[in-house]
Backbone as JSON, one array per atom type, in Angstrom:
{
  "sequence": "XXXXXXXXXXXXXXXXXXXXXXXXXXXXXXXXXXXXXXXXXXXXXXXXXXXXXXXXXXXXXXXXXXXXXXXXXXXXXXXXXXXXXXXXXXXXXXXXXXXXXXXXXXXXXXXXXXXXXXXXXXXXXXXXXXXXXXXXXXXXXXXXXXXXXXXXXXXXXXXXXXXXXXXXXXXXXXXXXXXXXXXXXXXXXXXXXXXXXXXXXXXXXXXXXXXXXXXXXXXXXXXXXXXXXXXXXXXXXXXXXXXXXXXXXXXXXXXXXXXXXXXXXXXXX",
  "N": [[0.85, -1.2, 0.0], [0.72, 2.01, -0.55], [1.32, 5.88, 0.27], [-0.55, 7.6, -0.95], [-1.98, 5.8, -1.6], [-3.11, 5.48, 1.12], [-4.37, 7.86, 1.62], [-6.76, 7.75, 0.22], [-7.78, 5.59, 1.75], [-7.98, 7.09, 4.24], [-9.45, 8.91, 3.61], [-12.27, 8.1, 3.12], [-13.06, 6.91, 5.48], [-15.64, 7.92, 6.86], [-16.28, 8.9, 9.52], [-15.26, 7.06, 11.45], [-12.65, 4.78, 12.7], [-11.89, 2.94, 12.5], [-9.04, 0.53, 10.86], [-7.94, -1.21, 8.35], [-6.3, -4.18, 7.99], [-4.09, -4.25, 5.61], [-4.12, -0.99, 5.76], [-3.13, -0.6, 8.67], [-0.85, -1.55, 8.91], [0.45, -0.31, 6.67], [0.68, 1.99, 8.47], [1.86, 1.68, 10.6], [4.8, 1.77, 9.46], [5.08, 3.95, 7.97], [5.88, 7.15, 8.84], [4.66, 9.86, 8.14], [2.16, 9.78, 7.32], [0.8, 7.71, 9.66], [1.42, 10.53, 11.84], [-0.24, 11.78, 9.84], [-2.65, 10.34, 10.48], [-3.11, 10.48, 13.3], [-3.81, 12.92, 13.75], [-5.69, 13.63, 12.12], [-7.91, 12.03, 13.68], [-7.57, 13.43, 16.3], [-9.06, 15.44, 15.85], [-11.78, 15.09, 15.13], [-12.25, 13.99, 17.67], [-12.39, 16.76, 19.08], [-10.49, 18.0, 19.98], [-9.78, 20.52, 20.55], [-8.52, 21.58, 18.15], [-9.3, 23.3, 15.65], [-8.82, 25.57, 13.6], [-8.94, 29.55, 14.78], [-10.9, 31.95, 14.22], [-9.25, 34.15, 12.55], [-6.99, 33.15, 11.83], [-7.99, 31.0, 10.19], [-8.95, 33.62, 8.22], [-6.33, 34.12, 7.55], [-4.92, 32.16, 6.14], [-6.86, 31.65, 4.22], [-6.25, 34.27, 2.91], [-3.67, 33.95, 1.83], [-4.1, 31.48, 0.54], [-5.83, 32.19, -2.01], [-3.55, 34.78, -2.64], [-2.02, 32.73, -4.0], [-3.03, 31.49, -5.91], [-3.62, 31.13, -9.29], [-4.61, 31.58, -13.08], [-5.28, 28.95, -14.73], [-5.04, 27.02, -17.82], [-7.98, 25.8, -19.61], [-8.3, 22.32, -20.17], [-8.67, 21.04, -23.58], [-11.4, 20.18, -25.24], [-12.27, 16.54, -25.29], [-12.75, 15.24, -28.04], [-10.56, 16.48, -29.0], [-8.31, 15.54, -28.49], [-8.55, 12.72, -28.94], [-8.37, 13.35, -31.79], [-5.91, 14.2, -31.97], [-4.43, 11.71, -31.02], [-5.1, 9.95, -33.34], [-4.18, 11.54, -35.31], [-0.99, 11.06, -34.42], [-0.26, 8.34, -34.7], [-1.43, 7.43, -37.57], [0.28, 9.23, -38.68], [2.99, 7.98, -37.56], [2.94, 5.62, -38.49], [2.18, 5.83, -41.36], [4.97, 6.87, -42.25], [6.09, 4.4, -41.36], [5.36, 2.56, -43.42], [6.46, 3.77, -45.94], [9.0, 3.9, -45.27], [9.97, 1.42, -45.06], [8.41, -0.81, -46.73], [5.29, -2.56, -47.89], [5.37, -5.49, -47.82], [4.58, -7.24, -46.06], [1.65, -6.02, -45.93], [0.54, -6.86, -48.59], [1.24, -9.77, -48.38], [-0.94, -10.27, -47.03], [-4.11, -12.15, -46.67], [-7.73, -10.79, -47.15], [-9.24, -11.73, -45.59], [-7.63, -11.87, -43.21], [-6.12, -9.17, -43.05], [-8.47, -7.87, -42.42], [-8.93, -8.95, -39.47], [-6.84, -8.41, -38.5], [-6.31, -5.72, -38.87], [-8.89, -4.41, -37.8], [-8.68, -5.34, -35.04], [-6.4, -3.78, -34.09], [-7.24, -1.1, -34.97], [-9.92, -1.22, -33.27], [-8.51, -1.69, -30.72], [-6.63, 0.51, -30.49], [-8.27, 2.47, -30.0], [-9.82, 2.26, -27.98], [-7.63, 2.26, -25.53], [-6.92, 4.91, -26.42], [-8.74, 6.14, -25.44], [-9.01, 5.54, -23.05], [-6.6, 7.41, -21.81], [-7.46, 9.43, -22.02], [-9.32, 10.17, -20.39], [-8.15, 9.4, -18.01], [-6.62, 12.06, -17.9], [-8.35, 13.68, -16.93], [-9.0, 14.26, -13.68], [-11.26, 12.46, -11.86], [-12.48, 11.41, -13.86], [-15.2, 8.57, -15.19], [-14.84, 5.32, -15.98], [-15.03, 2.78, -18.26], [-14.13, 0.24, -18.61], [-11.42, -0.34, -16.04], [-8.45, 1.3, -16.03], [-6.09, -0.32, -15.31], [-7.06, -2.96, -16.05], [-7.56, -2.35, -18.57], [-5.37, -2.75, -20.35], [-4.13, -4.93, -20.24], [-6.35, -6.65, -21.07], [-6.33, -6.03, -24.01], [-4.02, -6.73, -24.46], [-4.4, -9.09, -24.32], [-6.81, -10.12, -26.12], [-5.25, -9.83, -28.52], [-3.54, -11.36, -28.45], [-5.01, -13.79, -28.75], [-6.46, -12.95, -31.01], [-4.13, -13.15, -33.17], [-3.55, -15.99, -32.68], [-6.14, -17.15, -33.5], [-6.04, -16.74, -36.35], [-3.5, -17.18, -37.92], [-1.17, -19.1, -38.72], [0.74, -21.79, -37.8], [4.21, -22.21, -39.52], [7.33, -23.73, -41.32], [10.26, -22.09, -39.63], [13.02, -21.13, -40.63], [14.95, -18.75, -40.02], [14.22, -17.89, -37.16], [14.83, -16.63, -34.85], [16.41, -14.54, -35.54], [15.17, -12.95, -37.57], [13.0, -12.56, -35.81], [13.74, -11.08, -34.17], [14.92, -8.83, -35.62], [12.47, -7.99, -36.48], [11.44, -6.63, -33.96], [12.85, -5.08, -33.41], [12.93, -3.39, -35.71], [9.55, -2.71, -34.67], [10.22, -1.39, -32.39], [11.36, 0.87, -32.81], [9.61, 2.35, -34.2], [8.03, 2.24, -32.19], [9.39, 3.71, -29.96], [9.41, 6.87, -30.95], [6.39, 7.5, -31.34], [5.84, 6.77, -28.81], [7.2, 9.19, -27.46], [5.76, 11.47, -28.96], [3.23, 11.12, -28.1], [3.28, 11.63, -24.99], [4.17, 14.29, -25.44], [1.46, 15.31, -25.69], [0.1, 14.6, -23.23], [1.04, 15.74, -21.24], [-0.33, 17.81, -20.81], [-2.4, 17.17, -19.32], [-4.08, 16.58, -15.69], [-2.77, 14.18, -14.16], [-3.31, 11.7, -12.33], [-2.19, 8.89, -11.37], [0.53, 8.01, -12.44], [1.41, 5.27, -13.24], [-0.31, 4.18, -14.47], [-1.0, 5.27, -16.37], [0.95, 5.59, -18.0], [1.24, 2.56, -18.78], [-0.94, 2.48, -20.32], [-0.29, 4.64, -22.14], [2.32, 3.64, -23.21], [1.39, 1.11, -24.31], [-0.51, 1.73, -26.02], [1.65, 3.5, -28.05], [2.94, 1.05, -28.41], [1.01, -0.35, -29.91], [0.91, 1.24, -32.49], [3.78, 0.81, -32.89], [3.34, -2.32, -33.66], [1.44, -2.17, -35.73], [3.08, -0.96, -38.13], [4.75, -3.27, -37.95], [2.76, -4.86, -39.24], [2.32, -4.09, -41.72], [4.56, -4.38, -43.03], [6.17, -6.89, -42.51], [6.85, -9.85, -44.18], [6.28, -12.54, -43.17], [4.27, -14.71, -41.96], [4.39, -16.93, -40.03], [2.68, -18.14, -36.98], [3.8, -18.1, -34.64], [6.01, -16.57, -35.03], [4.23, -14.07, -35.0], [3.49, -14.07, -32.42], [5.27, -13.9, -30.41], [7.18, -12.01, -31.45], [6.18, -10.06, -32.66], [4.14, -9.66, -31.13], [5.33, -9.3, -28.82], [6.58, -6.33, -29.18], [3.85, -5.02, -28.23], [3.86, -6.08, -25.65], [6.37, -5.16, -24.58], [6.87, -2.15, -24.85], [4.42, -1.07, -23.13], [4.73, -1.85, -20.88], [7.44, -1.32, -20.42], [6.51, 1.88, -20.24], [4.62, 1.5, -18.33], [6.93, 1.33, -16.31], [8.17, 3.73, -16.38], [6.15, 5.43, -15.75], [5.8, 4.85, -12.91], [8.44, 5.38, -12.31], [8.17, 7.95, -12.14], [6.58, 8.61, -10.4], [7.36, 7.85, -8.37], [9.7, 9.81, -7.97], [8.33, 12.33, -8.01], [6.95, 11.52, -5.62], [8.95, 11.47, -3.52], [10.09, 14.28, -3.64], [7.74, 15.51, -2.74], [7.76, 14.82, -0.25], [9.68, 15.35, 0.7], [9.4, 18.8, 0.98], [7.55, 18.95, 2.73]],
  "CA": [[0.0, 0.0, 0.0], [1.52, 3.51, -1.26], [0.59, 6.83, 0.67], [-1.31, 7.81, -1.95], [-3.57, 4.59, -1.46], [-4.0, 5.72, 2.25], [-5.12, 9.07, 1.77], [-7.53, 7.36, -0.01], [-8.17, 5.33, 2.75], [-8.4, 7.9, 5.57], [-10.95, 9.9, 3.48], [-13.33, 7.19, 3.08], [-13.16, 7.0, 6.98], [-16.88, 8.57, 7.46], [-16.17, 9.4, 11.01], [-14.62, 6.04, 12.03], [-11.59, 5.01, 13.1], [-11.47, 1.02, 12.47], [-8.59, 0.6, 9.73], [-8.0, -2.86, 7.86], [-4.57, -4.75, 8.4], [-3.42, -3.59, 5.5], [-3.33, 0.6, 6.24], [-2.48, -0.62, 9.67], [0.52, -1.83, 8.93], [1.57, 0.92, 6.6], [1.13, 3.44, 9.31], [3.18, 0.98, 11.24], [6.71, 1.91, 8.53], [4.61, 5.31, 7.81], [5.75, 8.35, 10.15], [3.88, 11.23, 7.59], [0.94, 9.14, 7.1], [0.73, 8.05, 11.07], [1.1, 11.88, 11.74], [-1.78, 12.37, 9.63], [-3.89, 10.12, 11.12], [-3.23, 10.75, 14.61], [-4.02, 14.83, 13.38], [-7.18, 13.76, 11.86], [-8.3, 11.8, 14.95], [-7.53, 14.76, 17.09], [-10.08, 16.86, 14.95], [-13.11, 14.12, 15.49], [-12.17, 14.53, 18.91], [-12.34, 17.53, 18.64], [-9.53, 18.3, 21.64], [-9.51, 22.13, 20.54], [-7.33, 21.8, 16.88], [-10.07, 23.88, 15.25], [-8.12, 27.2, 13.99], [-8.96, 30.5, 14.87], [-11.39, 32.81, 12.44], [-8.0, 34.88, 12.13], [-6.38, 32.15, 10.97], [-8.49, 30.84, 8.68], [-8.82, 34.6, 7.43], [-4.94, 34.45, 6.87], [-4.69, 30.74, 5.91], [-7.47, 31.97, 2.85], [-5.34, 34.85, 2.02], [-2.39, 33.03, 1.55], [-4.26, 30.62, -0.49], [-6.01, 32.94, -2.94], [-2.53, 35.03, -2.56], [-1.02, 32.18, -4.9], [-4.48, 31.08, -7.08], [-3.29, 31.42, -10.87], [-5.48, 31.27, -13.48], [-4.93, 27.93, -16.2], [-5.73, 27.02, -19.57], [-8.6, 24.65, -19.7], [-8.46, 21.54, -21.59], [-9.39, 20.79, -24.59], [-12.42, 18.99, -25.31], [-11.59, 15.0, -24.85], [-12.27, 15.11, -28.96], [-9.66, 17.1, -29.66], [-7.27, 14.86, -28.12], [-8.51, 11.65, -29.69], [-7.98, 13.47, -32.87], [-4.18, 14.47, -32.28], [-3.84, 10.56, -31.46], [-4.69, 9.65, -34.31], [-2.84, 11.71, -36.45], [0.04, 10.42, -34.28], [-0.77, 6.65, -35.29], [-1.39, 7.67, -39.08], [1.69, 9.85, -39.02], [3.92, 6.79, -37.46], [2.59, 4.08, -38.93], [2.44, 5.66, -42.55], [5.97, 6.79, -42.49], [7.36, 3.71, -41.29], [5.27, 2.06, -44.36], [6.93, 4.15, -47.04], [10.36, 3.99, -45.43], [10.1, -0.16, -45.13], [7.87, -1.18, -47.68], [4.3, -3.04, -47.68], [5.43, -6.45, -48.23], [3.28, -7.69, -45.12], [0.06, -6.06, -46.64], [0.2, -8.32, -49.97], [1.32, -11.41, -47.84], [-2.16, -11.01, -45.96], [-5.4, -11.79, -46.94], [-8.19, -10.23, -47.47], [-9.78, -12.1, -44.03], [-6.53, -11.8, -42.33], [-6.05, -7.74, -43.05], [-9.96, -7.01, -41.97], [-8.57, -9.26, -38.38], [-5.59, -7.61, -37.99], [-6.53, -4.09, -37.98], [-9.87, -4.16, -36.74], [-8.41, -5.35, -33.87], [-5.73, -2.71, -34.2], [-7.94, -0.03, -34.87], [-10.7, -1.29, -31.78], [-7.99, -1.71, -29.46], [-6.51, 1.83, -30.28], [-9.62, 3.84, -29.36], [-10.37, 1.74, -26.33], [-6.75, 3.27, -25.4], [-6.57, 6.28, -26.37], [-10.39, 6.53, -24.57], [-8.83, 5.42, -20.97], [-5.75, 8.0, -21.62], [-8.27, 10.78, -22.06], [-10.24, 9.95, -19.14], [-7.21, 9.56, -17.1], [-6.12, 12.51, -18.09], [-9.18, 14.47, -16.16], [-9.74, 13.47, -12.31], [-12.87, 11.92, -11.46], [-13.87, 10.6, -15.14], [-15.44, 7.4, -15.5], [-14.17, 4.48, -17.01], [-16.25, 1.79, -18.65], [-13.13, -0.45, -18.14], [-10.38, -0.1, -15.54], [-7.43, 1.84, -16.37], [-5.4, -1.13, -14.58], [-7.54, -3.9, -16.93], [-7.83, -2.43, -19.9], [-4.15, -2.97, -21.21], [-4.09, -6.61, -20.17], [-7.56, -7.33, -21.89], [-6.26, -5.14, -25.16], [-3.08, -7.52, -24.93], [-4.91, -11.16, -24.34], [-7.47, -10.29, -27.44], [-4.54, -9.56, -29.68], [-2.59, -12.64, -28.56], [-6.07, -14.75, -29.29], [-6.61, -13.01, -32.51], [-3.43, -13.46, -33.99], [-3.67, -17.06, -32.38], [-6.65, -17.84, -34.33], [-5.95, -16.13, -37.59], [-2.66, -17.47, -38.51], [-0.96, -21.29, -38.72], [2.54, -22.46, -37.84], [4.94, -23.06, -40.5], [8.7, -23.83, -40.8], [11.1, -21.13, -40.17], [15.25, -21.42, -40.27], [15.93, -17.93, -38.97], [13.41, -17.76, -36.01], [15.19, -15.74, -33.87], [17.45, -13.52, -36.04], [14.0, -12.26, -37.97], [12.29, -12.05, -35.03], [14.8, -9.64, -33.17], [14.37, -7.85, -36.3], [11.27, -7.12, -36.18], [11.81, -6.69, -32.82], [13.9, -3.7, -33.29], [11.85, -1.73, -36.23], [8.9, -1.95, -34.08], [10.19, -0.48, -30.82], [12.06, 2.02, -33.56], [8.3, 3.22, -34.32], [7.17, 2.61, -30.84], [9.32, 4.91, -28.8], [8.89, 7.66, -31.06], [5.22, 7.57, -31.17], [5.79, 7.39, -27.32], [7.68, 10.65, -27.27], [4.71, 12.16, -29.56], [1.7, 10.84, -27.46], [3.95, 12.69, -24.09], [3.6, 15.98, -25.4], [-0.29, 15.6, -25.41], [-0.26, 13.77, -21.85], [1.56, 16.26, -20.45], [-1.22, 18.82, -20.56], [-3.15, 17.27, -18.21], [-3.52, 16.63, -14.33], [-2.34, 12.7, -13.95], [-3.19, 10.94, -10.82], [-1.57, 7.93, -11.44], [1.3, 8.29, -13.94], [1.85, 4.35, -13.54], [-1.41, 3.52, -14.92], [-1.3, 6.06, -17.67], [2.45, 5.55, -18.77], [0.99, 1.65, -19.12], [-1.84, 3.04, -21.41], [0.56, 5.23, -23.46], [3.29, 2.75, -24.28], [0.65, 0.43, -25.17], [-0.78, 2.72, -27.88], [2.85, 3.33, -28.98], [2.99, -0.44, -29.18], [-0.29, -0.88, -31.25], [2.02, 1.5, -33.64], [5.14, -0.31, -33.82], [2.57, -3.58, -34.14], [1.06, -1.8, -36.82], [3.98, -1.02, -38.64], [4.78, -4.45, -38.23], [2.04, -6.2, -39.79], [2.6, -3.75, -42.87], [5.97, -4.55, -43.54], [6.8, -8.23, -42.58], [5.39, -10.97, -44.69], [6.5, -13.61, -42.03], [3.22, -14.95, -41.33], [4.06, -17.98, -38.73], [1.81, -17.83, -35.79], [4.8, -18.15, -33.52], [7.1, -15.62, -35.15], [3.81, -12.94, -34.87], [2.95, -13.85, -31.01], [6.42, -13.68, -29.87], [7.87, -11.01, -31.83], [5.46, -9.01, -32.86], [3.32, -9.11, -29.59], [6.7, -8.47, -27.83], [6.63, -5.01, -29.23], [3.15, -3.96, -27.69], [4.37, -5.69, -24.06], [7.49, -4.34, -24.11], [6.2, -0.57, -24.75], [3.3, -1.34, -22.59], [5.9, -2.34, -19.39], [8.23, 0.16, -19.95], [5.53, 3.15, -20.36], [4.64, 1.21, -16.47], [7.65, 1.73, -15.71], [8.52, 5.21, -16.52], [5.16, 5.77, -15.04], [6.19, 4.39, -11.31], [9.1, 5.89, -11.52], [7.82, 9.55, -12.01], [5.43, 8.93, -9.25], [8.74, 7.6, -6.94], [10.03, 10.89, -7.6], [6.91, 13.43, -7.5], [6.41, 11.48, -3.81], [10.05, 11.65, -2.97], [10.06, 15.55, -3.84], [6.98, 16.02, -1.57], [8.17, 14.48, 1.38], [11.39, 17.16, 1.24], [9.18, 19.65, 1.13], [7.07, 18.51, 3.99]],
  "C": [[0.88, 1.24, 0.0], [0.53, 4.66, -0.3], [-0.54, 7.39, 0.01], [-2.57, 6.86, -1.86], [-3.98, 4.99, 0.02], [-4.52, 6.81, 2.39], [-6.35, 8.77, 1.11], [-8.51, 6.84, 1.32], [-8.86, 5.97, 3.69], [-9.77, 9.22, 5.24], [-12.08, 9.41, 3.05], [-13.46, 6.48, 4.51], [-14.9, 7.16, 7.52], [-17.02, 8.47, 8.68], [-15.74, 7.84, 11.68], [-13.25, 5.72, 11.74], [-10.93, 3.7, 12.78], [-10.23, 1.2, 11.11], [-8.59, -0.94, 9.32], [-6.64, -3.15, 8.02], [-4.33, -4.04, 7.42], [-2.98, -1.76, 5.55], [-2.64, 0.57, 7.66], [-1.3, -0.89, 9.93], [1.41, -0.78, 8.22], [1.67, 1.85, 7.57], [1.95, 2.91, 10.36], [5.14, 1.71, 10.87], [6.41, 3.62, 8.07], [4.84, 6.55, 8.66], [4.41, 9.56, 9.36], [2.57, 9.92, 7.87], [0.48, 8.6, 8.71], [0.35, 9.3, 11.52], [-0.26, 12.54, 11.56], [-2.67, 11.84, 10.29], [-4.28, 10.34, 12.43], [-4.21, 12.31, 14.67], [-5.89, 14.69, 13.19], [-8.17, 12.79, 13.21], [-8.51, 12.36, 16.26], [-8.63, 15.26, 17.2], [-11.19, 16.06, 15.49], [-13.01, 13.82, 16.97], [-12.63, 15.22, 19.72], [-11.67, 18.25, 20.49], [-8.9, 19.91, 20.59], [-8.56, 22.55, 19.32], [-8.23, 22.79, 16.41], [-9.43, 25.54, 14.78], [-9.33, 28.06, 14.49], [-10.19, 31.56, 13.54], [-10.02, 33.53, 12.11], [-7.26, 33.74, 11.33], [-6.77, 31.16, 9.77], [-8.93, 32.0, 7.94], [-7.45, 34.47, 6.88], [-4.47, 33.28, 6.26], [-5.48, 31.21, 4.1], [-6.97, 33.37, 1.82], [-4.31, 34.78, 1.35], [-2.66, 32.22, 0.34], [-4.44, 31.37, -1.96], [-4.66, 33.83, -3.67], [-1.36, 34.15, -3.66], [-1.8, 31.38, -5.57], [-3.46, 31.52, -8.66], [-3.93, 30.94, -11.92], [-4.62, 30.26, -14.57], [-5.66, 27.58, -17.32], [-6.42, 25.46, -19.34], [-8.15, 23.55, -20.56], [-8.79, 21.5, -22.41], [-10.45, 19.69, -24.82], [-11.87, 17.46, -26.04], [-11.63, 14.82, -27.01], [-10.97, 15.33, -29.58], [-8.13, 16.08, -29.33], [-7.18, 13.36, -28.85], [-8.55, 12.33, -31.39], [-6.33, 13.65, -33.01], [-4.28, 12.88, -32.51], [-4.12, 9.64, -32.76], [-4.31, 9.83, -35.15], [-1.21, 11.09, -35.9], [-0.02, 9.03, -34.98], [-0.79, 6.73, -36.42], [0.08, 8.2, -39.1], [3.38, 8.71, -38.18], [3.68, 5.68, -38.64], [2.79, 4.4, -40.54], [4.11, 5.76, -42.94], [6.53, 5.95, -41.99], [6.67, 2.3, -42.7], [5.94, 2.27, -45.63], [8.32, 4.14, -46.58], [10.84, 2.12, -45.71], [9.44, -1.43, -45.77], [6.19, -1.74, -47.36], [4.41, -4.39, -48.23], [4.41, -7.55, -47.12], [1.9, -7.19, -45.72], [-0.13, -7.08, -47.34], [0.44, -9.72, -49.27], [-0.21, -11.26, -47.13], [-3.33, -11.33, -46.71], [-6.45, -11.29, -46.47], [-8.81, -10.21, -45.46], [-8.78, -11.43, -42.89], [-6.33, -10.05, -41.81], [-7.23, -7.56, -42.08], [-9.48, -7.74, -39.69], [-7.61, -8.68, -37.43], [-6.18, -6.16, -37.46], [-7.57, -3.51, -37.95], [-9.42, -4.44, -35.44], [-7.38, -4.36, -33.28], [-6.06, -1.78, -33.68], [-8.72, 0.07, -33.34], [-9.51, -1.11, -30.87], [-7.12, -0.1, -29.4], [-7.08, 3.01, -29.81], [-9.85, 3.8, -27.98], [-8.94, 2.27, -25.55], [-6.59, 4.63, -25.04], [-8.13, 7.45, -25.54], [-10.07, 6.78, -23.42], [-7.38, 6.85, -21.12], [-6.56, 8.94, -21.43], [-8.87, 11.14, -20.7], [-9.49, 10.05, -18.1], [-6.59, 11.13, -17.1], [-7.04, 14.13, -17.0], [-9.49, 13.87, -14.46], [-10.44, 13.48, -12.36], [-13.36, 11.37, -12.56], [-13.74, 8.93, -14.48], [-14.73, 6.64, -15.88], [-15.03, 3.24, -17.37], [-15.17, 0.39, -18.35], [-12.07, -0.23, -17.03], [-9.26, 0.09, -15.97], [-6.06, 0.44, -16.02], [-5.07, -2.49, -15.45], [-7.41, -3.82, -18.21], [-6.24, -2.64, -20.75], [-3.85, -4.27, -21.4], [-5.1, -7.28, -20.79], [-7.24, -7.13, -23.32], [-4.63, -6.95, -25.48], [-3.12, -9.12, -25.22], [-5.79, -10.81, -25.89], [-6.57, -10.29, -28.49], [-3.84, -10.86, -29.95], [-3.85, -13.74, -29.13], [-6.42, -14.7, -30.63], [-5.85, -13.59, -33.3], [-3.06, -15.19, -33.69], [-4.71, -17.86, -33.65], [-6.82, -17.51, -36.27], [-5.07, -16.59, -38.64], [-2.2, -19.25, -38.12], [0.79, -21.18, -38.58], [2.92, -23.02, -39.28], [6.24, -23.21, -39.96], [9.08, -22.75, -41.13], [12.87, -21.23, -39.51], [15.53, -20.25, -39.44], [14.75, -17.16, -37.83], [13.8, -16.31, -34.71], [16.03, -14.51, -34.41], [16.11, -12.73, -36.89], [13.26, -11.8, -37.04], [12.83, -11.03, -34.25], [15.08, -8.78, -34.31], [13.77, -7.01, -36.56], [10.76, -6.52, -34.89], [11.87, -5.26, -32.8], [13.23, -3.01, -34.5], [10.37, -1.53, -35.88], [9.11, -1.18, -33.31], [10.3, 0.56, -31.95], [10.85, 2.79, -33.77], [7.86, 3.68, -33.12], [7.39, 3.73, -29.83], [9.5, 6.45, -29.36], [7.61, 8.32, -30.82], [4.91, 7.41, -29.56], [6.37, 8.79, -27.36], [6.22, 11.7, -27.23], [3.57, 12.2, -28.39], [1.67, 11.74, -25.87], [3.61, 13.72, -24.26], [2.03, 16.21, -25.11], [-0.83, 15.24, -23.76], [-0.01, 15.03, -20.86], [0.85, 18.08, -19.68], [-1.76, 18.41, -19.42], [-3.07, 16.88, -16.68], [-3.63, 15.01, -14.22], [-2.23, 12.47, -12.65], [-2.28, 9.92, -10.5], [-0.65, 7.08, -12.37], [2.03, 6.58, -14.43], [1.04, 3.73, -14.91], [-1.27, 3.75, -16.52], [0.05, 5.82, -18.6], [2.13, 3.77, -19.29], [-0.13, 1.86, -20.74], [-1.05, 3.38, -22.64], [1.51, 4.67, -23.91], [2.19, 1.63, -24.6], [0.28, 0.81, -26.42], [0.17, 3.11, -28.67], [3.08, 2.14, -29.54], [2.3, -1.15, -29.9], [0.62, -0.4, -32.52], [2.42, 1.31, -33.87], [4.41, -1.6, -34.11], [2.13, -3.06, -35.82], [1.59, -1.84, -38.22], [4.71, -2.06, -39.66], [4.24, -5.52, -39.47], [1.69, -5.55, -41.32], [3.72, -3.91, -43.73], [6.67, -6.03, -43.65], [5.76, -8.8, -43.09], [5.48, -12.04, -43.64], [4.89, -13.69, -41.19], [2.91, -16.0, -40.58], [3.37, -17.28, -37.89], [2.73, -17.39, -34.4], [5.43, -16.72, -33.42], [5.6, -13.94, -34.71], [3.58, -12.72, -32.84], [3.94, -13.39, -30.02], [7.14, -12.21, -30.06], [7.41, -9.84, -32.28], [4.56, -8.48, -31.84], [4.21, -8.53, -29.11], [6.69, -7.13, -28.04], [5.02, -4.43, -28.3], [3.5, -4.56, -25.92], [5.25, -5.13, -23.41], [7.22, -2.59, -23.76], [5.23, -0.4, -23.28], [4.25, -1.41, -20.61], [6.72, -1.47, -19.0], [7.54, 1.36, -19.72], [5.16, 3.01, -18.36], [5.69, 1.44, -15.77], [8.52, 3.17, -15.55], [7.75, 5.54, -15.68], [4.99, 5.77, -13.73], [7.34, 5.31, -11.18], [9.43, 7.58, -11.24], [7.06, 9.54, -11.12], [6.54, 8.7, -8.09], [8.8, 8.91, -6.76], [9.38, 11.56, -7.07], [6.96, 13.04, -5.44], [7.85, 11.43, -3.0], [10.39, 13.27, -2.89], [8.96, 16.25, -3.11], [6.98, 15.9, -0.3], [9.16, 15.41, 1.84], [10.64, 17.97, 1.27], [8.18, 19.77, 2.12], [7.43, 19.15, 5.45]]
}
């Protein structure tokens, strides 16, 4: 449990005091978070913490005193339109720099499988980034779920779509393709950053999982325009590998900007 999960905790309290083993134990290794709760137990007390009207006059001048006005968002369209000019603007230039020899190897069935599932699983994406991107939205899926559901349908599609054959260089093609998806992917991560970075992110693990995923639909994309290599093996391995890899690292960028952020608030504490 992360401070962050007990402030959760302690404000879903509604005037009780019971905690569950696990916040009890973080406030066990917790001094700030202890602190707080002892503070807010005080208050329901109510053993005289209560400021002052003076002090909450000078407490609200202070605040207002450093109010600054910001630039709204943009309406949640406008954002699912940048991403997909990102996604068009990756995905076509890494078709014209590496050819379309994967298109003509697919058929007709195969194409409409591929990137419908592509396409669906890009929206459903770039839907939860948006949403994340505002506190308090909805989600019709869990921000948590939806990358792991986006990554099992893809592994099932391309499971039932394609057929094992023989291949001699298994591993030297596949670390190929390996390497000119990420080459799409962590650009189109860079890109998708600048748009993220507008808004107020609660949980930059969740969302950095989201956004290298949707980089890794891109380098997939890429992928399944350029290689004809249509074993079942060589696509689940090597071509999935590009959206878990993105997808893992984006989680992990994402943790470790939240390490910091909560290591940079405790110094200033």
């Amino acid at each position: 449990m992360t401070c962050r999960d007990m402030d959760d905790v302690i404000s879903s309290q509604s005037g009780t005091s019971v905690l569950g083993p696990l916040p009890t134990q973080h406030l066990v290794h917790c001094a700030r978070c202890r602190s707080l709760a002892h503070l807010l137990d005080e208050v329901k007390a109510g053993d005289g913490l209560r400021p002052s009207d003076s002090q909450l006059l000078r407490i609200q001048t202070d605040i207002a005193a450093g109010l600054k006005p910001v630039r709204p968002l943009p309406q949640s369209g406008i954002f699912l339109f940048a991403y997909a000019i990102i996604f068009l603007f990756v995905a076509v230039g890494g078709a014209l720099l590496l050819g379309t020899n994967g298109w003509h190897a697919l058929t007709i069935a195969q194409r409409t499988a591929v990137f419908m599932t592509l396409a669906a699983s890009s929206v459903l994406l770039a839907a939860s980034m948006v949403r994340q991107m505002v506190p308090g939205s909805k989600h019709a899926i869990g921000p948590a779920t939806l990358p792991l559901a986006i990554f099992a349908a893809l592994m099932l599609m391309m499971a039932a779509t394609f057929r094992w054959h023989q291949e001699s260089a298994f591993i030297a093609g596949g670390l190929m393709c390996l390497k000119n998806g990420l080459t799409y992917a962590i650009p189109a991560a860079f890109l998708l950053w600048l748009t993220l970075r507008r808004g107020a992110i609660l949980f930059p693990k969740l969302m950095g999982a989201a956004a290298g995923g949707l980089a890794g639909l891109i380098g997939l994309s890429v992928l399944e325009v350029i290689c004809p290599n249509l074993n079942v093996f060589h696509l689940l391995v090597w071509h999935g590998g590009v959206v878990l890899i993105s997808s893992l690292g984006g989680a992990l960028i994402g943790a470790l900007a939240e390490l910091i952020e909560r290591s940079i608030g405790q110094k200033t504490l």
